Short mmCIF file of N, CA and C in Angstrom, two decimals:
data_model
loop_
_atom_site.label_atom_id
_atom_site.label_comp_id
_atom_site.label_asym_id
_atom_site.label_seq_id
_atom_site.Cartn_x
_atom_site.Cartn_y
_atom_site.Cartn_z
N MET A 1 36.44 18.90 -5.69
CA MET A 1 36.22 17.64 -5.01
C MET A 1 34.72 17.41 -4.86
N LYS A 2 34.32 16.14 -4.99
CA LYS A 2 32.94 15.71 -4.77
C LYS A 2 32.92 14.73 -3.61
N THR A 3 31.87 14.79 -2.82
CA THR A 3 31.70 13.87 -1.69
C THR A 3 30.36 13.17 -1.83
N LEU A 4 30.40 11.84 -1.73
CA LEU A 4 29.20 11.03 -1.86
C LEU A 4 29.00 10.21 -0.60
N TYR A 5 27.78 10.28 -0.07
CA TYR A 5 27.36 9.45 1.06
C TYR A 5 26.35 8.45 0.52
N LEU A 6 26.73 7.19 0.50
CA LEU A 6 25.81 6.13 0.09
C LEU A 6 25.18 5.56 1.35
N PHE A 7 23.87 5.68 1.46
CA PHE A 7 23.14 5.34 2.68
C PHE A 7 22.12 4.26 2.36
N ARG A 8 22.22 3.13 3.05
CA ARG A 8 21.21 2.08 2.89
C ARG A 8 20.03 2.43 3.79
N HIS A 9 18.82 2.35 3.26
CA HIS A 9 17.63 2.68 4.05
C HIS A 9 17.62 1.88 5.36
N ALA A 10 16.95 2.42 6.35
CA ALA A 10 16.83 1.77 7.66
C ALA A 10 15.91 0.54 7.56
N LYS A 11 15.87 -0.21 8.64
CA LYS A 11 15.15 -1.49 8.69
C LYS A 11 13.66 -1.29 8.41
N SER A 12 13.14 -2.10 7.50
CA SER A 12 11.74 -1.98 7.12
C SER A 12 10.90 -3.11 7.70
N SER A 13 9.62 -2.90 7.64
CA SER A 13 8.66 -3.86 8.19
C SER A 13 8.18 -4.82 7.11
N TRP A 14 8.01 -6.06 7.50
CA TRP A 14 7.42 -7.07 6.63
C TRP A 14 6.04 -7.48 7.15
N SER A 15 5.45 -6.68 8.02
CA SER A 15 4.21 -7.05 8.71
C SER A 15 2.95 -6.79 7.90
N PHE A 16 3.06 -6.16 6.76
CA PHE A 16 1.86 -5.77 6.02
C PHE A 16 1.80 -6.49 4.69
N ASP A 17 1.11 -7.62 4.67
CA ASP A 17 1.03 -8.45 3.47
C ASP A 17 0.33 -7.75 2.30
N ASP A 18 -0.52 -6.79 2.62
CA ASP A 18 -1.30 -6.13 1.57
C ASP A 18 -0.55 -4.98 0.91
N LEU A 19 0.65 -4.66 1.38
CA LEU A 19 1.43 -3.56 0.80
C LEU A 19 2.39 -4.07 -0.26
N SER A 20 2.60 -3.26 -1.29
CA SER A 20 3.62 -3.59 -2.28
C SER A 20 5.00 -3.36 -1.67
N ASP A 21 6.01 -3.86 -2.30
CA ASP A 21 7.37 -3.68 -1.80
C ASP A 21 7.70 -2.19 -1.64
N GLN A 22 7.31 -1.38 -2.60
CA GLN A 22 7.60 0.06 -2.52
C GLN A 22 6.88 0.73 -1.37
N GLU A 23 5.78 0.17 -0.91
CA GLU A 23 4.98 0.79 0.15
C GLU A 23 5.39 0.37 1.55
N ARG A 24 6.32 -0.59 1.67
CA ARG A 24 6.68 -1.08 3.00
C ARG A 24 7.29 0.05 3.84
N PRO A 25 6.78 0.26 5.07
CA PRO A 25 7.30 1.32 5.95
C PRO A 25 8.50 0.83 6.76
N LEU A 26 9.08 1.73 7.51
CA LEU A 26 10.12 1.37 8.47
C LEU A 26 9.47 0.65 9.64
N ASN A 27 10.21 -0.24 10.25
CA ASN A 27 9.74 -0.84 11.50
C ASN A 27 10.27 0.00 12.66
N ASP A 28 9.99 -0.43 13.89
CA ASP A 28 10.41 0.36 15.06
C ASP A 28 11.92 0.58 15.08
N ARG A 29 12.68 -0.49 14.81
CA ARG A 29 14.14 -0.35 14.80
C ARG A 29 14.60 0.65 13.74
N GLY A 30 13.98 0.58 12.56
CA GLY A 30 14.32 1.52 11.49
C GLY A 30 14.04 2.96 11.88
N ARG A 31 12.88 3.17 12.55
CA ARG A 31 12.54 4.53 12.98
C ARG A 31 13.48 5.03 14.07
N ASP A 32 14.11 4.11 14.80
CA ASP A 32 15.12 4.49 15.80
C ASP A 32 16.49 4.71 15.17
N ASP A 33 16.86 3.80 14.26
CA ASP A 33 18.22 3.83 13.68
C ASP A 33 18.47 5.01 12.75
N ALA A 34 17.49 5.39 11.96
CA ALA A 34 17.70 6.48 11.00
C ALA A 34 18.09 7.78 11.71
N PRO A 35 17.38 8.21 12.76
CA PRO A 35 17.81 9.43 13.46
C PRO A 35 19.17 9.26 14.14
N ILE A 36 19.46 8.07 14.65
CA ILE A 36 20.77 7.83 15.26
C ILE A 36 21.88 8.09 14.23
N MET A 37 21.67 7.60 13.03
CA MET A 37 22.69 7.81 12.00
C MET A 37 22.71 9.26 11.53
N GLY A 38 21.56 9.90 11.51
CA GLY A 38 21.55 11.34 11.21
C GLY A 38 22.33 12.12 12.24
N GLN A 39 22.18 11.76 13.52
CA GLN A 39 22.95 12.41 14.58
C GLN A 39 24.43 12.13 14.43
N ALA A 40 24.79 10.91 14.04
CA ALA A 40 26.20 10.58 13.83
C ALA A 40 26.79 11.42 12.71
N LEU A 41 26.03 11.62 11.65
CA LEU A 41 26.50 12.48 10.56
C LEU A 41 26.60 13.93 11.02
N SER A 42 25.63 14.36 11.80
CA SER A 42 25.65 15.72 12.32
C SER A 42 26.87 15.98 13.20
N LYS A 43 27.24 14.98 14.02
CA LYS A 43 28.43 15.12 14.86
C LYS A 43 29.69 15.29 14.02
N ARG A 44 29.65 14.75 12.81
CA ARG A 44 30.79 14.91 11.89
C ARG A 44 30.69 16.23 11.11
N ARG A 45 29.68 17.02 11.44
CA ARG A 45 29.43 18.31 10.80
C ARG A 45 29.15 18.17 9.30
N ILE A 46 28.41 17.12 8.98
CA ILE A 46 28.05 16.85 7.59
C ILE A 46 26.73 17.53 7.28
N CYS A 47 26.73 18.26 6.21
CA CYS A 47 25.53 18.90 5.71
C CYS A 47 25.56 18.81 4.19
N PRO A 48 24.95 17.76 3.63
CA PRO A 48 25.02 17.58 2.18
C PRO A 48 24.31 18.71 1.44
N ASP A 49 24.81 19.00 0.26
CA ASP A 49 24.15 20.00 -0.60
C ASP A 49 22.83 19.45 -1.13
N VAL A 50 22.81 18.14 -1.38
CA VAL A 50 21.63 17.50 -1.94
C VAL A 50 21.43 16.16 -1.24
N ILE A 51 20.17 15.85 -0.93
CA ILE A 51 19.79 14.50 -0.51
C ILE A 51 18.86 13.98 -1.58
N VAL A 52 19.17 12.79 -2.08
CA VAL A 52 18.35 12.16 -3.10
C VAL A 52 17.99 10.76 -2.62
N SER A 53 16.73 10.38 -2.84
CA SER A 53 16.22 9.12 -2.30
C SER A 53 15.45 8.34 -3.34
N SER A 54 15.44 7.05 -3.14
CA SER A 54 14.51 6.17 -3.84
C SER A 54 13.10 6.60 -3.44
N PRO A 55 12.12 6.36 -4.29
CA PRO A 55 10.74 6.70 -3.92
C PRO A 55 10.08 5.71 -2.96
N ALA A 56 10.73 4.58 -2.68
CA ALA A 56 10.14 3.60 -1.77
C ALA A 56 9.91 4.25 -0.41
N VAL A 57 8.80 3.92 0.23
CA VAL A 57 8.43 4.54 1.51
C VAL A 57 9.55 4.39 2.54
N ARG A 58 10.15 3.21 2.64
CA ARG A 58 11.21 2.99 3.63
C ARG A 58 12.44 3.85 3.36
N ALA A 59 12.75 4.08 2.10
CA ALA A 59 13.90 4.93 1.76
C ALA A 59 13.58 6.40 2.03
N MET A 60 12.39 6.83 1.59
CA MET A 60 12.00 8.23 1.82
C MET A 60 11.90 8.53 3.31
N SER A 61 11.34 7.61 4.08
CA SER A 61 11.24 7.81 5.52
C SER A 61 12.63 7.93 6.15
N THR A 62 13.55 7.09 5.70
CA THR A 62 14.93 7.18 6.18
C THR A 62 15.52 8.53 5.83
N ALA A 63 15.34 8.96 4.59
CA ALA A 63 15.89 10.24 4.16
C ALA A 63 15.34 11.39 4.99
N VAL A 64 14.04 11.37 5.26
CA VAL A 64 13.41 12.44 6.05
C VAL A 64 13.95 12.45 7.48
N LEU A 65 14.08 11.28 8.09
CA LEU A 65 14.57 11.21 9.47
C LEU A 65 16.03 11.64 9.57
N VAL A 66 16.84 11.28 8.60
CA VAL A 66 18.24 11.70 8.58
C VAL A 66 18.32 13.20 8.31
N ALA A 67 17.55 13.67 7.34
CA ALA A 67 17.56 15.10 7.00
C ALA A 67 17.20 15.96 8.20
N ARG A 68 16.22 15.51 8.98
CA ARG A 68 15.80 16.26 10.18
C ARG A 68 16.98 16.48 11.12
N GLU A 69 17.79 15.44 11.32
CA GLU A 69 18.95 15.54 12.22
C GLU A 69 20.04 16.44 11.64
N LEU A 70 20.07 16.55 10.32
CA LEU A 70 21.08 17.40 9.66
C LEU A 70 20.55 18.81 9.42
N GLN A 71 19.32 19.06 9.85
CA GLN A 71 18.65 20.34 9.63
C GLN A 71 18.59 20.68 8.14
N TYR A 72 18.35 19.64 7.36
CA TYR A 72 18.17 19.76 5.92
C TYR A 72 16.66 19.73 5.68
N PRO A 73 16.12 20.68 4.95
CA PRO A 73 14.66 20.73 4.76
C PRO A 73 14.14 19.49 4.02
N SER A 74 13.19 18.80 4.63
CA SER A 74 12.70 17.56 4.02
C SER A 74 12.00 17.81 2.68
N ASP A 75 11.46 19.01 2.49
CA ASP A 75 10.82 19.30 1.21
C ASP A 75 11.83 19.52 0.09
N LYS A 76 13.10 19.56 0.42
CA LYS A 76 14.17 19.71 -0.58
C LYS A 76 14.77 18.37 -0.98
N ILE A 77 14.34 17.27 -0.35
CA ILE A 77 14.83 15.95 -0.71
C ILE A 77 14.36 15.63 -2.12
N SER A 78 15.28 15.25 -2.98
CA SER A 78 14.95 14.86 -4.35
C SER A 78 14.61 13.38 -4.38
N ILE A 79 13.61 13.04 -5.16
CA ILE A 79 13.23 11.65 -5.34
C ILE A 79 13.64 11.25 -6.75
N ASP A 80 14.39 10.16 -6.84
CA ASP A 80 14.79 9.63 -8.14
C ASP A 80 14.23 8.22 -8.26
N ALA A 81 13.22 8.07 -9.09
CA ALA A 81 12.56 6.77 -9.27
C ALA A 81 13.52 5.70 -9.75
N GLY A 82 14.59 6.10 -10.42
CA GLY A 82 15.55 5.15 -10.94
C GLY A 82 16.34 4.41 -9.88
N ILE A 83 16.38 4.95 -8.66
CA ILE A 83 17.14 4.29 -7.59
C ILE A 83 16.47 2.98 -7.19
N TYR A 84 15.14 2.98 -7.16
CA TYR A 84 14.41 1.75 -6.80
C TYR A 84 14.58 0.75 -7.94
N GLY A 85 15.10 -0.42 -7.63
CA GLY A 85 15.30 -1.45 -8.64
C GLY A 85 16.56 -1.30 -9.46
N ALA A 86 17.37 -0.30 -9.14
CA ALA A 86 18.59 -0.06 -9.90
C ALA A 86 19.63 -1.15 -9.65
N ASP A 87 20.43 -1.42 -10.68
CA ASP A 87 21.62 -2.24 -10.47
C ASP A 87 22.80 -1.27 -10.37
N VAL A 88 24.00 -1.79 -10.24
CA VAL A 88 25.17 -0.92 -10.05
C VAL A 88 25.34 0.06 -11.20
N ASP A 89 25.22 -0.43 -12.43
CA ASP A 89 25.40 0.47 -13.58
C ASP A 89 24.35 1.57 -13.59
N ASP A 90 23.11 1.22 -13.24
CA ASP A 90 22.04 2.23 -13.17
C ASP A 90 22.37 3.28 -12.11
N LEU A 91 22.81 2.81 -10.93
CA LEU A 91 23.09 3.75 -9.84
C LEU A 91 24.31 4.61 -10.16
N LEU A 92 25.30 4.03 -10.80
CA LEU A 92 26.46 4.83 -11.23
C LEU A 92 26.03 5.91 -12.22
N ALA A 93 25.12 5.57 -13.12
CA ALA A 93 24.62 6.56 -14.08
C ALA A 93 23.88 7.69 -13.36
N ILE A 94 23.09 7.34 -12.34
CA ILE A 94 22.38 8.36 -11.55
C ILE A 94 23.39 9.26 -10.84
N ILE A 95 24.41 8.67 -10.23
CA ILE A 95 25.44 9.45 -9.53
C ILE A 95 26.18 10.36 -10.50
N ARG A 96 26.53 9.83 -11.64
CA ARG A 96 27.31 10.62 -12.63
C ARG A 96 26.48 11.71 -13.29
N ALA A 97 25.16 11.67 -13.10
CA ALA A 97 24.27 12.71 -13.64
C ALA A 97 23.85 13.73 -12.58
N LEU A 98 24.40 13.60 -11.37
CA LEU A 98 24.06 14.56 -10.32
C LEU A 98 24.48 15.97 -10.73
N PRO A 99 23.83 16.99 -10.19
CA PRO A 99 24.18 18.36 -10.57
C PRO A 99 25.58 18.74 -10.06
N ASN A 100 26.40 19.25 -10.95
CA ASN A 100 27.77 19.61 -10.59
C ASN A 100 27.82 20.75 -9.59
N SER A 101 26.73 21.49 -9.45
CA SER A 101 26.68 22.56 -8.44
C SER A 101 26.71 21.99 -7.03
N ALA A 102 26.38 20.71 -6.87
CA ALA A 102 26.39 20.06 -5.56
C ALA A 102 27.77 19.45 -5.32
N ALA A 103 28.43 19.88 -4.27
CA ALA A 103 29.73 19.31 -3.92
C ALA A 103 29.57 18.03 -3.13
N SER A 104 28.45 17.91 -2.38
CA SER A 104 28.23 16.72 -1.57
C SER A 104 26.78 16.25 -1.71
N VAL A 105 26.64 14.93 -1.84
CA VAL A 105 25.31 14.34 -2.03
C VAL A 105 25.16 13.13 -1.13
N LEU A 106 24.02 13.04 -0.46
CA LEU A 106 23.65 11.87 0.32
C LEU A 106 22.58 11.15 -0.48
N LEU A 107 22.85 9.90 -0.87
CA LEU A 107 21.94 9.12 -1.68
C LEU A 107 21.42 7.96 -0.85
N VAL A 108 20.09 7.86 -0.72
CA VAL A 108 19.45 6.81 0.07
C VAL A 108 18.85 5.78 -0.88
N GLY A 109 19.31 4.53 -0.72
CA GLY A 109 18.84 3.48 -1.61
C GLY A 109 18.78 2.13 -0.94
N HIS A 110 18.89 1.10 -1.76
CA HIS A 110 18.60 -0.28 -1.36
C HIS A 110 19.78 -1.21 -1.60
N ASN A 111 19.82 -2.26 -0.79
CA ASN A 111 20.78 -3.34 -1.04
C ASN A 111 20.13 -4.36 -1.96
N PRO A 112 20.92 -5.08 -2.74
CA PRO A 112 22.39 -5.14 -2.67
C PRO A 112 23.09 -4.01 -3.41
N THR A 113 22.33 -3.17 -4.11
CA THR A 113 22.94 -2.18 -4.99
C THR A 113 23.78 -1.14 -4.26
N ILE A 114 23.36 -0.70 -3.08
CA ILE A 114 24.14 0.31 -2.35
C ILE A 114 25.52 -0.26 -2.01
N THR A 115 25.57 -1.47 -1.47
CA THR A 115 26.86 -2.08 -1.13
C THR A 115 27.69 -2.32 -2.39
N GLU A 116 27.08 -2.83 -3.44
CA GLU A 116 27.80 -3.11 -4.68
C GLU A 116 28.34 -1.84 -5.30
N THR A 117 27.58 -0.75 -5.23
CA THR A 117 28.05 0.52 -5.77
C THR A 117 29.18 1.08 -4.93
N ALA A 118 29.07 0.97 -3.61
CA ALA A 118 30.16 1.40 -2.74
C ALA A 118 31.44 0.65 -3.10
N ASN A 119 31.32 -0.65 -3.33
CA ASN A 119 32.50 -1.44 -3.68
C ASN A 119 33.01 -1.14 -5.09
N ALA A 120 32.12 -0.74 -5.98
CA ALA A 120 32.53 -0.36 -7.34
C ALA A 120 33.31 0.95 -7.34
N LEU A 121 33.05 1.80 -6.35
CA LEU A 121 33.70 3.11 -6.30
C LEU A 121 34.80 3.22 -5.25
N SER A 122 34.73 2.46 -4.19
CA SER A 122 35.66 2.63 -3.08
C SER A 122 36.95 1.84 -3.27
N PRO A 123 38.08 2.46 -2.92
CA PRO A 123 39.34 1.71 -2.94
C PRO A 123 39.43 0.70 -1.80
N SER A 124 38.53 0.80 -0.81
CA SER A 124 38.48 -0.14 0.31
C SER A 124 37.24 -1.02 0.16
N ALA A 125 37.43 -2.33 0.24
CA ALA A 125 36.30 -3.26 0.10
C ALA A 125 35.43 -3.23 1.35
N LEU A 126 34.12 -3.34 1.12
CA LEU A 126 33.14 -3.37 2.22
C LEU A 126 32.38 -4.67 2.17
N ASN A 127 32.05 -5.20 3.35
CA ASN A 127 31.11 -6.31 3.42
C ASN A 127 29.73 -5.75 3.19
N GLU A 128 28.73 -6.61 3.16
CA GLU A 128 27.37 -6.13 2.95
C GLU A 128 27.02 -5.09 4.02
N MET A 129 26.55 -3.94 3.56
CA MET A 129 26.18 -2.86 4.47
C MET A 129 24.86 -3.21 5.16
N PRO A 130 24.82 -3.14 6.49
CA PRO A 130 23.55 -3.39 7.19
C PRO A 130 22.59 -2.22 6.97
N THR A 131 21.34 -2.41 7.37
CA THR A 131 20.38 -1.32 7.24
C THR A 131 20.87 -0.10 8.01
N ALA A 132 20.59 1.07 7.45
CA ALA A 132 20.96 2.38 8.01
C ALA A 132 22.47 2.62 8.05
N ALA A 133 23.22 1.85 7.28
CA ALA A 133 24.67 2.08 7.18
C ALA A 133 24.94 3.16 6.15
N VAL A 134 26.07 3.84 6.33
CA VAL A 134 26.48 4.88 5.39
C VAL A 134 27.97 4.76 5.13
N VAL A 135 28.34 4.97 3.90
CA VAL A 135 29.75 5.03 3.53
C VAL A 135 29.97 6.39 2.87
N CYS A 136 31.11 6.99 3.18
CA CYS A 136 31.45 8.30 2.61
C CYS A 136 32.69 8.16 1.74
N LEU A 137 32.59 8.67 0.54
CA LEU A 137 33.71 8.66 -0.41
C LEU A 137 33.95 10.07 -0.91
N HIS A 138 35.23 10.43 -0.99
CA HIS A 138 35.62 11.71 -1.62
C HIS A 138 36.19 11.38 -2.99
N PHE A 139 35.95 12.26 -3.94
CA PHE A 139 36.46 12.08 -5.29
C PHE A 139 37.24 13.32 -5.72
N GLU A 140 38.42 13.12 -6.21
CA GLU A 140 39.25 14.21 -6.72
C GLU A 140 38.82 14.52 -8.14
N CYS A 141 37.73 15.26 -8.28
CA CYS A 141 37.22 15.66 -9.59
C CYS A 141 36.30 16.86 -9.41
N GLU A 142 36.00 17.48 -10.50
CA GLU A 142 35.12 18.66 -10.47
C GLU A 142 33.69 18.34 -10.90
N LYS A 143 33.52 17.23 -11.63
CA LYS A 143 32.21 16.88 -12.17
C LYS A 143 31.83 15.48 -11.72
N TRP A 144 30.54 15.31 -11.44
CA TRP A 144 30.05 14.00 -11.01
C TRP A 144 30.28 12.94 -12.07
N GLU A 145 30.23 13.32 -13.33
CA GLU A 145 30.45 12.33 -14.41
C GLU A 145 31.85 11.73 -14.36
N GLU A 146 32.76 12.36 -13.62
CA GLU A 146 34.14 11.89 -13.54
C GLU A 146 34.42 10.97 -12.35
N VAL A 147 33.43 10.74 -11.47
CA VAL A 147 33.70 9.91 -10.29
C VAL A 147 34.00 8.48 -10.71
N SER A 148 35.01 7.92 -10.06
CA SER A 148 35.41 6.54 -10.33
C SER A 148 36.27 6.04 -9.18
N LYS A 149 36.53 4.77 -9.17
CA LYS A 149 37.40 4.18 -8.16
C LYS A 149 38.81 4.79 -8.26
N ALA A 150 39.20 5.16 -9.47
CA ALA A 150 40.54 5.70 -9.71
C ALA A 150 40.77 7.04 -9.01
N ASN A 151 39.71 7.83 -8.80
CA ASN A 151 39.90 9.13 -8.15
C ASN A 151 39.19 9.20 -6.79
N ALA A 152 38.88 8.02 -6.25
CA ALA A 152 38.14 7.95 -4.98
C ALA A 152 39.06 7.78 -3.79
N GLU A 153 38.60 8.35 -2.69
CA GLU A 153 39.25 8.14 -1.39
C GLU A 153 38.16 7.72 -0.41
N PHE A 154 38.39 6.61 0.26
CA PHE A 154 37.47 6.13 1.29
C PHE A 154 37.63 7.05 2.49
N TYR A 155 36.51 7.61 2.98
CA TYR A 155 36.59 8.53 4.10
C TYR A 155 36.10 7.88 5.39
N PHE A 156 34.87 7.34 5.40
CA PHE A 156 34.40 6.60 6.57
C PHE A 156 33.25 5.69 6.22
N TYR A 157 32.99 4.78 7.13
CA TYR A 157 31.88 3.84 7.05
C TYR A 157 31.30 3.76 8.45
N ASP A 158 29.98 3.87 8.58
CA ASP A 158 29.35 3.84 9.88
C ASP A 158 28.00 3.14 9.78
N TYR A 159 27.54 2.62 10.91
CA TYR A 159 26.27 1.91 10.95
C TYR A 159 25.74 1.99 12.39
N PRO A 160 24.45 1.74 12.60
CA PRO A 160 23.83 1.98 13.91
C PRO A 160 24.49 1.27 15.08
N ARG A 161 24.83 0.02 14.94
CA ARG A 161 25.42 -0.70 16.09
C ARG A 161 26.78 -0.13 16.48
N ASN A 162 27.41 0.55 15.56
CA ASN A 162 28.68 1.21 15.84
C ASN A 162 28.45 2.46 16.69
N GLU A 163 27.24 2.99 16.64
CA GLU A 163 26.90 4.22 17.38
C GLU A 163 26.33 3.95 18.75
N ASN A 164 25.91 2.74 19.01
CA ASN A 164 25.28 2.42 20.32
C ASN A 164 26.31 2.15 21.38
#
């Protein structure tokens, strides 16, 4: 079995006109919400084998804040440049190329692709995922290349306002 956590990065700041999109940091709410969601995952006793993130500052910051709550070493977070700007097919290719030695992976990325990918894989339809939302899917397969809606089970969906 494989378990995938699709996590939309926390709320980012639009206050810095001189920064590129990839350089935008989290805003105050994002810096609050990411640890809240990490704590929510920790309460569920979730400890992913691998955390992989977009290289965008807001995604990496989210990944680090969540990892801290899961006691996952931040220096072990993998960065996949392909996540930034990916469409659903690109993200599915990234997921299907994950190392089979990892039974569970938390992937931090961007909307609309995170929500669209969740809907491409989940037997349960989701509305647009808000910032810092996470969806968990289990797959009845041994290899990441085999993940699909056909072997998926929706496990949970959570977001910050649900935790407050």
